[in-house]
Amino acid sequence: MDEKDGVGVFLDDVAYTFGDVSALGLPVLSVLLMADASEWFGLKAFGLVAWLTMVGGAALIRGGWVSPLATDALGWVAMTPWLVALRLVYYNATLALAAYGGRALAGRWSPLAAAGFALVVGALSAALFPRAGDSFYGVVGERQADQ
């Protein structure tokens, strides 16, 4: 068997994180899909920016090219039942914040600022998710040990 080169590993990481974010972010993504499509800079646009940024950021963290923020743990978060539940809440909250917050900013300031907001929300959510996973799993693990 041949090992993958750097590009192959990155593409594998992108495919994994795309499935991770997309499948568990489906509740908000489906709401955004049904949003009004007549706006160039609307819910769909800002949701798409955050979604793609989350996938790209998670792939970079998973492959070890970028270190996550506020934690010493390297790589992406494991798939356990509790962490799937965290992902479901975390990803959907992030996508909703980016989409609806972006639409609010676009109405008050500019669509470009709103797209930047969605990009920053997506990047920060990916960079901070390993820390959130560690903290959440630490709390859940302690409660299970106490029982």
XYZ file of C-alpha atoms in Angstrom:
147
model
C 0.000 0.000 0.000
C 1.192 3.467 -0.812
C 0.864 6.297 1.639
C -0.936 9.453 0.613
C 1.038 12.573 -0.143
C 0.220 15.865 1.604
C -2.496 16.783 -0.877
C -4.150 13.371 -0.549
C -4.124 13.588 3.236
C -5.613 17.095 3.100
C -8.361 15.983 0.714
C -9.138 13.060 3.027
C -9.364 15.485 5.952
C -11.635 17.822 3.973
C -13.950 14.931 3.064
C -14.105 13.801 6.705
C -14.771 17.262 8.120
C -17.266 18.066 5.361
C -19.289 15.029 6.401
C -18.865 15.857 10.082
C -20.035 19.476 9.821
C -22.632 18.892 7.109
C -24.414 15.900 8.604
C -24.638 17.321 12.103
C -25.332 20.879 10.915
C -28.209 19.652 8.768
C -31.047 21.149 10.866
C -29.850 24.740 10.313
C -28.563 24.029 6.813
C -32.030 22.804 5.799
C -33.638 25.959 7.213
C -31.135 28.069 5.269
C -31.880 26.059 2.137
C -35.517 27.115 2.348
C -34.634 30.791 2.908
C -35.485 33.417 0.319
C -33.069 33.129 -2.593
C -33.643 36.601 -4.045
C -30.900 38.261 -1.975
C -27.283 38.205 -3.098
C -26.159 38.740 0.469
C -28.730 36.882 2.508
C -28.950 33.973 4.895
C -27.727 31.450 2.329
C -24.620 33.444 1.461
C -23.528 33.992 5.058
C -24.370 30.429 6.044
C -22.314 29.144 3.097
C -19.318 31.281 4.064
C -19.403 29.990 7.658
C -20.032 26.387 6.570
C -17.095 26.289 4.158
C -14.839 28.077 6.638
C -15.732 25.568 9.355
C -14.982 22.649 7.034
C -11.668 24.128 5.887
C -10.583 25.084 9.396
C -11.504 21.694 10.811
C -9.577 19.969 8.009
C -6.485 22.055 8.743
C -6.728 21.213 12.451
C -7.434 17.520 11.796
C -4.372 17.236 9.557
C -2.120 18.989 12.050
C -1.361 21.976 9.808
C -2.935 24.375 12.300
C -3.109 24.088 16.072
C -6.485 24.588 17.752
C -6.929 27.542 20.092
C -6.894 27.330 23.905
C -5.883 23.666 24.142
C -2.751 21.555 23.968
C -4.595 18.689 22.260
C -3.612 18.256 18.652
C -5.919 17.124 15.894
C -9.678 16.995 15.681
C -12.177 15.824 18.284
C -13.047 12.118 18.539
C -16.474 10.770 17.608
C -18.238 9.583 20.750
C -21.971 9.706 21.510
C -21.574 12.665 23.883
C -19.391 14.555 21.437
C -21.886 13.923 18.646
C -24.514 15.597 20.850
C -22.133 18.523 21.424
C -21.449 18.766 17.699
C -25.174 18.866 16.944
C -25.688 21.877 19.198
C -22.348 23.593 18.476
C -22.432 23.385 14.668
C -26.058 24.467 14.403
C -25.573 27.379 16.800
C -22.508 28.505 14.857
C -24.231 28.321 11.485
C -27.309 30.137 12.806
C -25.176 32.875 14.389
C -23.197 33.388 11.185
C -26.252 33.414 8.904
C -28.657 35.491 10.972
C -25.947 37.708 12.448
C -24.562 38.270 8.975
C -27.963 39.268 7.649
C -28.390 41.730 10.522
C -24.940 43.232 9.888
C -25.591 43.472 6.156
C -28.706 45.518 6.848
C -26.943 47.894 9.238
C -23.443 48.179 7.764
C -22.403 46.434 4.588
C -22.619 43.021 2.977
C -18.826 42.812 2.913
C -18.620 43.338 6.695
C -21.321 40.705 7.139
C -19.410 38.206 4.976
C -16.309 38.945 7.046
C -18.330 38.336 10.201
C -19.506 34.941 8.885
C -15.920 34.046 7.956
C -14.622 34.958 11.428
C -17.466 33.078 13.154
C -16.739 29.956 11.092
C -12.978 30.166 11.647
C -13.249 30.767 15.392
C -15.800 28.002 15.829
C -13.495 25.499 14.120
C -10.440 26.729 16.036
C -12.223 26.573 19.407
C -14.162 23.338 18.930
C -11.345 21.049 20.185
C -11.248 23.107 23.393
C -15.028 22.948 23.725
C -14.905 19.187 23.150
C -12.231 18.708 25.818
C -14.133 20.801 28.349
C -17.485 19.185 27.588
C -16.075 15.666 27.693
C -14.318 16.445 30.969
C -17.616 17.477 32.566
C -19.551 14.536 31.151
C -16.786 12.078 32.055
C -16.718 13.301 35.662
C -20.484 12.928 35.982
C -20.373 9.398 34.599
C -17.564 8.490 37.009
C -19.579 9.837 39.953
C -22.569 7.618 39.133
